[in-house]
PDB file of C-alpha atoms in Angstrom:
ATOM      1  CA  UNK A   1      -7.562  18.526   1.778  1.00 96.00           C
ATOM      2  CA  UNK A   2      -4.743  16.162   0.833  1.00 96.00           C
ATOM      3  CA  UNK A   3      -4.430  15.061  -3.059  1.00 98.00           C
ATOM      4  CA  UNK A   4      -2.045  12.856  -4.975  1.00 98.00           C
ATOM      5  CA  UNK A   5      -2.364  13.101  -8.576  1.00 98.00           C
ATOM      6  CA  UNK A   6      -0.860  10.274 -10.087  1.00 98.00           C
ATOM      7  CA  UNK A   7       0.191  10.419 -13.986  1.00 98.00           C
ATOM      8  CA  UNK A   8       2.572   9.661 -16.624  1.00 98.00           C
ATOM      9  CA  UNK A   9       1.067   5.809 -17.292  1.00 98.00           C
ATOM     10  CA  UNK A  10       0.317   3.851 -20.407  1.00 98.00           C
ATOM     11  CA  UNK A  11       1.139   1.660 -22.647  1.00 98.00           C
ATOM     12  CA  UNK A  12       5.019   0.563 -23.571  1.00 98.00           C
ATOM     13  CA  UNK A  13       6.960  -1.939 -25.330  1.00 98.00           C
ATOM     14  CA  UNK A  14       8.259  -4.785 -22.922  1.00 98.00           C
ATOM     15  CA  UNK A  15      12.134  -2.962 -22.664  1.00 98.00           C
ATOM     16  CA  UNK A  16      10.602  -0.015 -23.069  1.00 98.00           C
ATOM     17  CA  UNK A  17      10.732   3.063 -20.183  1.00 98.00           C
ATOM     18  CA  UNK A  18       8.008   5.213 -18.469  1.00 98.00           C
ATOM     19  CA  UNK A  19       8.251   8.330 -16.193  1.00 98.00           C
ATOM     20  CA  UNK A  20       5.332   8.225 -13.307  1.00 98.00           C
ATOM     21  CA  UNK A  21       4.956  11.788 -11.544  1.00 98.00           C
ATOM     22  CA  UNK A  22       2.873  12.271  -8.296  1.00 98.00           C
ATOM     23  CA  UNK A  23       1.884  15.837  -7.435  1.00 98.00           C
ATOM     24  CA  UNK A  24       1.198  16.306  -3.670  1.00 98.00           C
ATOM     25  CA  UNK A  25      -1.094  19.139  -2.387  1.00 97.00           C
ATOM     26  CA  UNK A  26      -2.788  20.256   0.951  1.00 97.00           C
ATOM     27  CA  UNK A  27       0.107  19.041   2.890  1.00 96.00           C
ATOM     28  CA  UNK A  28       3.710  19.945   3.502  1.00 97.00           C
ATOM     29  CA  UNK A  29       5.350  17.509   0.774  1.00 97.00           C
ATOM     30  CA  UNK A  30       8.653  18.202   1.914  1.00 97.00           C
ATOM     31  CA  UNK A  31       7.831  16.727   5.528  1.00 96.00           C
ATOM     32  CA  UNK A  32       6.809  13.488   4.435  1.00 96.00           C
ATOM     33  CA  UNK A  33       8.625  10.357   2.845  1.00 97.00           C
ATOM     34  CA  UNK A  34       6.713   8.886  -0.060  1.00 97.00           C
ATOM     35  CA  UNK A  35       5.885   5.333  -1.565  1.00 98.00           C
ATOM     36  CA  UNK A  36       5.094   4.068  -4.459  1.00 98.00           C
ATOM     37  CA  UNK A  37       2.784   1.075  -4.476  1.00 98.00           C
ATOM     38  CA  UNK A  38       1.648  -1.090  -7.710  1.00 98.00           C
ATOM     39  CA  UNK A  39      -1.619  -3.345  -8.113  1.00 98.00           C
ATOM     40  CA  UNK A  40      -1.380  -6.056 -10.818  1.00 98.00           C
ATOM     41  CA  UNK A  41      -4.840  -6.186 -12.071  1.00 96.00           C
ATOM     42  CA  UNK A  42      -6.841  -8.615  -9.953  1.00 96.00           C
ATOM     43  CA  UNK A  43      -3.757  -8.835  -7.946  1.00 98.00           C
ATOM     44  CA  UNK A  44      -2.537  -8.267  -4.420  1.00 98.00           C
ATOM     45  CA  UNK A  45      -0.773  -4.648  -3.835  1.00 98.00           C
ATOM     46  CA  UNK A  46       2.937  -4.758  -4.330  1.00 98.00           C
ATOM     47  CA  UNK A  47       5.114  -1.949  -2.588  1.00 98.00           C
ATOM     48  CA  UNK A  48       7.330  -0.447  -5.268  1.00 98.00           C
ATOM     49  CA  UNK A  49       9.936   2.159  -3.333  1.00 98.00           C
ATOM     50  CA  UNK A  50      10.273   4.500  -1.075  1.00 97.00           C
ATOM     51  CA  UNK A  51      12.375   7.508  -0.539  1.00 97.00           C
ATOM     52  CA  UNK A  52      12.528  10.269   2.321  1.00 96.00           C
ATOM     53  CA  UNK A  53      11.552  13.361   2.869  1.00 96.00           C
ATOM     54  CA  UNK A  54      14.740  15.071   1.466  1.00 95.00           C
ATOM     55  CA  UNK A  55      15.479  12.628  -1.092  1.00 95.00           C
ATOM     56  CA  UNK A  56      18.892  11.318   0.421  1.00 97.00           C
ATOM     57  CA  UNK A  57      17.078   7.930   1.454  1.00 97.00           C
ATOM     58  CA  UNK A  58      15.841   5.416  -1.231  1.00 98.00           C
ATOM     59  CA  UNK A  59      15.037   1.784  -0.985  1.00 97.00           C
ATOM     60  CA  UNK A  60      13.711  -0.618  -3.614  1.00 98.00           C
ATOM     61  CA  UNK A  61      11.595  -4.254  -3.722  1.00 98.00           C
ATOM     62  CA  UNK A  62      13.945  -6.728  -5.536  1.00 97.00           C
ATOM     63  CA  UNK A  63      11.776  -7.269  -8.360  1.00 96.00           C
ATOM     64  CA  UNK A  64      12.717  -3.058  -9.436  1.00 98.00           C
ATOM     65  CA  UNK A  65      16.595  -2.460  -8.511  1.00 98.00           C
ATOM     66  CA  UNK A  66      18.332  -1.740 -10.642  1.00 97.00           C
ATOM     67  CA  UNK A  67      15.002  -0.853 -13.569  1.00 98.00           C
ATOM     68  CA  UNK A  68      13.487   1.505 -11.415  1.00 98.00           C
ATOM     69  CA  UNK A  69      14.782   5.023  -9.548  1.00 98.00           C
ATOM     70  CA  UNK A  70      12.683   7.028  -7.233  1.00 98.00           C
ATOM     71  CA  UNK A  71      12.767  10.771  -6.920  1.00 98.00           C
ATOM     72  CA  UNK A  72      11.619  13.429  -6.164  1.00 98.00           C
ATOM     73  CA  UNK A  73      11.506  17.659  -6.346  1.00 98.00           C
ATOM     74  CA  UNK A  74      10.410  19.212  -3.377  1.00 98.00           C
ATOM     75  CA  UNK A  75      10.282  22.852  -5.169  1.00 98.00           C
ATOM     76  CA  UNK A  76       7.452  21.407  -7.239  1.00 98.00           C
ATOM     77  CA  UNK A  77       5.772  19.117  -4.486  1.00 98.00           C
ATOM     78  CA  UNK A  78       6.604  16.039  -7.094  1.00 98.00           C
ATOM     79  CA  UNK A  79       7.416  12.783  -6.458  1.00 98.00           C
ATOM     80  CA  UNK A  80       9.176  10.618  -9.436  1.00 98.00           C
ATOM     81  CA  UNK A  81       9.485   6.788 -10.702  1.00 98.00           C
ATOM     82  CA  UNK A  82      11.536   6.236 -13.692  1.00 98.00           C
ATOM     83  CA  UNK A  83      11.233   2.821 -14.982  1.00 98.00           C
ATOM     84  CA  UNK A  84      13.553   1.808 -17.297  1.00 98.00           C
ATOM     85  CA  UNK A  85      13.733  -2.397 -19.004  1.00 98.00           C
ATOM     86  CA  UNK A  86       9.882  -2.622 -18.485  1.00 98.00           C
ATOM     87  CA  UNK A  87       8.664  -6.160 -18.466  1.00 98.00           C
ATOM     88  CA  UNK A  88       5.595  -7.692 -18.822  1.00 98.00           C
ATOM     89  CA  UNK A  89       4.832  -8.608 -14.862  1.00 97.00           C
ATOM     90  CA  UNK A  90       5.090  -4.791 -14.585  1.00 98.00           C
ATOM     91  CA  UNK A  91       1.657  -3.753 -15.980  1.00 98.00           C
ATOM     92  CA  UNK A  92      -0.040  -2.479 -12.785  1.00 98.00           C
ATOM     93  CA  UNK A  93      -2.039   0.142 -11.280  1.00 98.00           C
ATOM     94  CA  UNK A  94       0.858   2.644  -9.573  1.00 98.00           C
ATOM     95  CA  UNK A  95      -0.155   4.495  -6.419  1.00 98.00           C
ATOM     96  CA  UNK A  96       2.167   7.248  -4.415  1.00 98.00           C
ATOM     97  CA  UNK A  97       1.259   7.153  -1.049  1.00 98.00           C
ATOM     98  CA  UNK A  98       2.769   8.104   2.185  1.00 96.00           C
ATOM     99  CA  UNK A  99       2.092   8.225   5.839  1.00 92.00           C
ATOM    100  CA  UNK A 100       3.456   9.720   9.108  1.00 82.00           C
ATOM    101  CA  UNK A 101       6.596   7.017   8.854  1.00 87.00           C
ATOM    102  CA  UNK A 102       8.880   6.525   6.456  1.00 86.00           C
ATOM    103  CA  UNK A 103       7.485   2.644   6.522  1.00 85.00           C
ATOM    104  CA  UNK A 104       4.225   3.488   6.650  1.00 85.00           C
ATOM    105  CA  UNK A 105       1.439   2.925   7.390  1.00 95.00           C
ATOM    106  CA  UNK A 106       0.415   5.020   4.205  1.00 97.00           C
ATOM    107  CA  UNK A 107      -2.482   7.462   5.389  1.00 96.00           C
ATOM    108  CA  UNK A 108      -2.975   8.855   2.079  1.00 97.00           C
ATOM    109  CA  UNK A 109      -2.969   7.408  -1.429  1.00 98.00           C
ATOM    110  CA  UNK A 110      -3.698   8.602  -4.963  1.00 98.00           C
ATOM    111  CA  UNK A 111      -5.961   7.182  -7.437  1.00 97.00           C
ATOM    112  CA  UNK A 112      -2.931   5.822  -9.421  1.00 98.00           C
ATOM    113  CA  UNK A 113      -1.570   5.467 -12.591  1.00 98.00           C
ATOM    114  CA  UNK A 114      -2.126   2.458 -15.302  1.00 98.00           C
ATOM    115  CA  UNK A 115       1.039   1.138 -16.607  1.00 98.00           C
ATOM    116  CA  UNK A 116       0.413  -1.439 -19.575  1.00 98.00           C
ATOM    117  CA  UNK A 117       3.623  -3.154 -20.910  1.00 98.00           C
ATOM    118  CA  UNK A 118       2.420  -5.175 -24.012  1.00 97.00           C
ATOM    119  CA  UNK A 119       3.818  -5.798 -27.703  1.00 96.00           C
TER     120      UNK A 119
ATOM    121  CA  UNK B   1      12.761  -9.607   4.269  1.00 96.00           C
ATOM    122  CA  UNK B   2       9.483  -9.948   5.919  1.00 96.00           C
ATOM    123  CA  UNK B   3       6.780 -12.299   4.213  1.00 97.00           C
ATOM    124  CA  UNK B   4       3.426 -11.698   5.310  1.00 98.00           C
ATOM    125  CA  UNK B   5       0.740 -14.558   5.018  1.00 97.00           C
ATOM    126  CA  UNK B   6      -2.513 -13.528   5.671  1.00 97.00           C
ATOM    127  CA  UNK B   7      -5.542 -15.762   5.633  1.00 97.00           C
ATOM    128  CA  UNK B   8      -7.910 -16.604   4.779  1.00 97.00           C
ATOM    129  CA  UNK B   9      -7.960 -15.616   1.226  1.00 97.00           C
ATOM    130  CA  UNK B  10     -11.485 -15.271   0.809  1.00 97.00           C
ATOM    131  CA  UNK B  11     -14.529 -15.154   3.519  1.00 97.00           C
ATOM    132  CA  UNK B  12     -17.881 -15.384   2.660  1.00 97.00           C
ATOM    133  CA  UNK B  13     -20.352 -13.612   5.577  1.00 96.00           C
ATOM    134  CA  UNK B  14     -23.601 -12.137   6.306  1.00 96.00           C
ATOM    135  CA  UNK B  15     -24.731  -8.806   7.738  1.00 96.00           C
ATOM    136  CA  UNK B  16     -24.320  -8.737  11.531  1.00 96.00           C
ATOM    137  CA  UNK B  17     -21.575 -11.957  11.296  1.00 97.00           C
ATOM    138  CA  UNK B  18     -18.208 -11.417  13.179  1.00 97.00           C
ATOM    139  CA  UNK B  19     -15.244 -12.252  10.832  1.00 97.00           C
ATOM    140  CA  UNK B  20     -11.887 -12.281  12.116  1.00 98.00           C
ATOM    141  CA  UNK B  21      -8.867 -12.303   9.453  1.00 98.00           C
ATOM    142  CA  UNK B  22      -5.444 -13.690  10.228  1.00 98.00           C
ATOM    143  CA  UNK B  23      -1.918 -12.323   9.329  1.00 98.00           C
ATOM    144  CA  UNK B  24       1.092 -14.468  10.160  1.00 98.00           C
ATOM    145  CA  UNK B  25       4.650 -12.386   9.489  1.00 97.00           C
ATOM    146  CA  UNK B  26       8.045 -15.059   8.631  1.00 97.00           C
ATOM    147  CA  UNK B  27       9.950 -12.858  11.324  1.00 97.00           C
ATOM    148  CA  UNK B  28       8.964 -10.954  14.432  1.00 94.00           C
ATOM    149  CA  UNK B  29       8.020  -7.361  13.975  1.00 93.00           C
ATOM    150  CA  UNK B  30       7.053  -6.014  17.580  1.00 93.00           C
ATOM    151  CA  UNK B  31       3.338  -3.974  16.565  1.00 95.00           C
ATOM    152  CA  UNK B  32       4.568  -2.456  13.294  1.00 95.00           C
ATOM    153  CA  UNK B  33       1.218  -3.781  11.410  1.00 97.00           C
ATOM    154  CA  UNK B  34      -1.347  -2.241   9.347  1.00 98.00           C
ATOM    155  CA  UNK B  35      -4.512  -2.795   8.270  1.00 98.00           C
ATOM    156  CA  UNK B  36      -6.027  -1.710   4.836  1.00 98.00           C
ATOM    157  CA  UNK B  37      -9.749  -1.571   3.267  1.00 98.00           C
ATOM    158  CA  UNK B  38      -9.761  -1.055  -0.522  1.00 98.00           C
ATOM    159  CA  UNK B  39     -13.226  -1.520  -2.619  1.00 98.00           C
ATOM    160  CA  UNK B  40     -13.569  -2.376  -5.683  1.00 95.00           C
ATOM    161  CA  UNK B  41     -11.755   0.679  -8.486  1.00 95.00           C
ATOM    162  CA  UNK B  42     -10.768   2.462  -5.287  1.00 97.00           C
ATOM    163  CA  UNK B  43      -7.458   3.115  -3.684  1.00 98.00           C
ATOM    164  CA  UNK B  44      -6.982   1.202  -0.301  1.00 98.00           C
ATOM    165  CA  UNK B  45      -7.735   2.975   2.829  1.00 98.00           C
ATOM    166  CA  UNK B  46      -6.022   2.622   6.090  1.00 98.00           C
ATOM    167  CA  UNK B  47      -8.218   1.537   9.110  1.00 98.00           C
ATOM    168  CA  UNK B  48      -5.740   0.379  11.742  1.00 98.00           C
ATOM    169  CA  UNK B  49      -2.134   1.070  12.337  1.00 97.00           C
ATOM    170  CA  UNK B  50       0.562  -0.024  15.098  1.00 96.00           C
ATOM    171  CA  UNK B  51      -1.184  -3.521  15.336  1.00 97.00           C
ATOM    172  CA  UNK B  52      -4.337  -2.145  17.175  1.00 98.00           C
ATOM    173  CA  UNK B  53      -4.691   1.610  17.083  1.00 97.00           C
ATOM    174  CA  UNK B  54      -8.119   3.004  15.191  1.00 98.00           C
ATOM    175  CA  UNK B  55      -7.557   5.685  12.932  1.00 97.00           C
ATOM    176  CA  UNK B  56      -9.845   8.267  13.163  1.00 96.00           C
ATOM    177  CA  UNK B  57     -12.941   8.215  11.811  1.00 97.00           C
ATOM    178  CA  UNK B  58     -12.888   4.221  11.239  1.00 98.00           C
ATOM    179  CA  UNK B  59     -15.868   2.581  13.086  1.00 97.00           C
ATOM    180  CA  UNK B  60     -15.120   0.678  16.257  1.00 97.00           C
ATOM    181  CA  UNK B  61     -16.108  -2.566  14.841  1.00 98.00           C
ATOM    182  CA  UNK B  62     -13.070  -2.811  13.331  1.00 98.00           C
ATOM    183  CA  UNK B  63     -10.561  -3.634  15.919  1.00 98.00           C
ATOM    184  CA  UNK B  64      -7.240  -5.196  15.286  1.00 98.00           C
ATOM    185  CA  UNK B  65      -4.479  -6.957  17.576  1.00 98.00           C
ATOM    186  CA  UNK B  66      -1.330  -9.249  17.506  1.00 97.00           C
ATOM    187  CA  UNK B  67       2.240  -8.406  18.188  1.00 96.00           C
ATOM    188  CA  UNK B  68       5.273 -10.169  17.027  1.00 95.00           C
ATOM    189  CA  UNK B  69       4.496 -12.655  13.889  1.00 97.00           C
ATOM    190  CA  UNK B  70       0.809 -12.573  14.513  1.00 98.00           C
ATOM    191  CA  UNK B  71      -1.939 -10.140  14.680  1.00 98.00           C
ATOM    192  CA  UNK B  72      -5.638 -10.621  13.815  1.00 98.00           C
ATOM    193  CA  UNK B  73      -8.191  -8.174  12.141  1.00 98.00           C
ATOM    194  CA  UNK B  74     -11.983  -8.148  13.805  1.00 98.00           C
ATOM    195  CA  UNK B  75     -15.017  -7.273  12.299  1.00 97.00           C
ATOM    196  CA  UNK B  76     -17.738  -6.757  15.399  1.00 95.00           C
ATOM    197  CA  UNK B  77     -20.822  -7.196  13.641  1.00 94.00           C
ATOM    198  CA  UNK B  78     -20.513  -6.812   9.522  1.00 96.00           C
ATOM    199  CA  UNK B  79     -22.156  -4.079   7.998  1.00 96.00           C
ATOM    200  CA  UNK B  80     -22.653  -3.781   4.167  1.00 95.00           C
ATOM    201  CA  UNK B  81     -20.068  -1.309   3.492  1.00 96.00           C
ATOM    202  CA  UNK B  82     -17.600  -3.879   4.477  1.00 97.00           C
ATOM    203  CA  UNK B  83     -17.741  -6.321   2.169  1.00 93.00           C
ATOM    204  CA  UNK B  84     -14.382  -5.364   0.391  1.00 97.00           C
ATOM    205  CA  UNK B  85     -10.562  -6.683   0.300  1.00 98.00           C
ATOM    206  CA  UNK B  86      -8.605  -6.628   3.526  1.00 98.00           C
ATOM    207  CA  UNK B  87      -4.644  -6.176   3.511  1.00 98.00           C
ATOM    208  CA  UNK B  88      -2.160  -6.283   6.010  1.00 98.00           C
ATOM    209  CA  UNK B  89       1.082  -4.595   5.215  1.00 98.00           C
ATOM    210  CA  UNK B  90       4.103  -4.705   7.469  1.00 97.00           C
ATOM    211  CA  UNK B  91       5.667  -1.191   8.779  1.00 95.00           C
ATOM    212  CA  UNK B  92       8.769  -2.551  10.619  1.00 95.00           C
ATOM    213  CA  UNK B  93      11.986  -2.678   8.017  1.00 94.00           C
ATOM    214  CA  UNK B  94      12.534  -2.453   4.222  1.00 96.00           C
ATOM    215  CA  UNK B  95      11.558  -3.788   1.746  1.00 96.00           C
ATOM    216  CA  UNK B  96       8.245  -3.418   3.149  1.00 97.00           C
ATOM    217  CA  UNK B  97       5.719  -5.754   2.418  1.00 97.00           C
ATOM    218  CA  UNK B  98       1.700  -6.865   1.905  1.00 98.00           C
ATOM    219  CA  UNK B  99      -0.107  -9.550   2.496  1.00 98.00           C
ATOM    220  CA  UNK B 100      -1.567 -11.103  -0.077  1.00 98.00           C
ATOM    221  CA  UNK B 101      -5.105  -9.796   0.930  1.00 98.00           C
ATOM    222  CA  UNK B 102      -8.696 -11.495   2.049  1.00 98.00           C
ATOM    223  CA  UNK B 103     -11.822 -11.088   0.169  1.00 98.00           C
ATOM    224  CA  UNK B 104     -14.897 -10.503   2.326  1.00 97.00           C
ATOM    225  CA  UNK B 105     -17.547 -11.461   0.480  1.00 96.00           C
ATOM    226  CA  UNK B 106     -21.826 -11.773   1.378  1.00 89.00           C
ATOM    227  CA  UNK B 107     -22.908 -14.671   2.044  1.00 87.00           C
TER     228      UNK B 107
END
């Protein structure tokens, strides 16, 4: 059975940084590219970043370059989002997710991560 | 980059209605559509991908089609388990992008 175990969220100081980590099981991790995807609360979802299967291939949704970096460690079957100048519109629910193609469509998600940035 | 408009934004339907959702891409994108179900505290789940193929398991009232800048989701005949929040995302280039999602809500 596929799992993505989403964690590493909470609450941080607008400026402030977070490290998500996604742990992928009953799958070959290292055969798939992988997405992160956010959900504002109430709010539409938001694709984040993706990066392939080897890690060589990253892209990035405007409103992240530059704050955030996707990675990941195919040894441990983790995926990685480092978010650095954390703002406000940032609080969301954050989902890995990936699918047969590096664009998706994402087959399989986690059950996220809540990242709160509040003073 | 790709904006996706989808629409409506909300629905409101009974059991056994049809209900067909729209969503309108800002640049041609040959089939590369999806189609996502996500309930209320639950991740999204994917029902149709490539525009119009079924993914397994995902009842055959759900059918989808469109190619190009517009593509259409189809509910046959609404069962309760439907009534949820649709999404279209687009699978054709980076940044990849959703639309901003239809609630389907009983009437």
């Amino acid at each position: 059975e596929v799992q993505l175990l989403e964690s590493g969220g909470g609450l941080v100081q607008p400026g402030g940084s977070l490290r998500l980590s996604c742990v992928g099981s009953g799958f070959t991790f290292s055969s798939y590219a992988m997405s992160w995807v956010r959900q504002a609360p109430g709010k539409a979802l938001e694709w984040v970043s993706a990066i392939n299967n080897n890690g060589r291939d990253t892209y990035y949704a405007d409103y992240v370059k530059g704050r955030f970096t996707i990675s990941r460690d195919n040894s441990k079957n983790t995926l990685f989002l480092q978010m650095n100048s954390l703002r406000a519109d940032d609080t969301a629910l954050y989902y890995c997710a990936y699918g047969g193609q590096f664009q998706g469509p994402f087959d399989y998600w986690g059950q996220g991560t809540l990242v709160t940035v509040s003073s | 980059d790709i904006e996706m408009t989808q629409s409506p934004s909300s629905v409101s339907a009974s059991v056994g209605d049809r209900v067909t959702i729209t969503c309108r891409a800002s640049q041609g994108m040959s089939i590369w559509l999806a189609w996502y179900q996500q309930k209320a505290g639950k991740a999204p789940n994917l029902l149709i991908h490539s525009a119009s193929t079924l993914r397994s398991g995902v009842p055959s009232r759900f059918s989808g089609s469109g190619s190009g800048t517009d593509f259409t989701l189809t509910i046959s005949s609404l069962q309760p388990e439907d009534f949820a929040t649709y999404y279209c995302q687009q699978a054709n280039s980076f940044p990849l992008s959703f639309g901003q999602g239809t609630r389907l809500e009983i009437k």
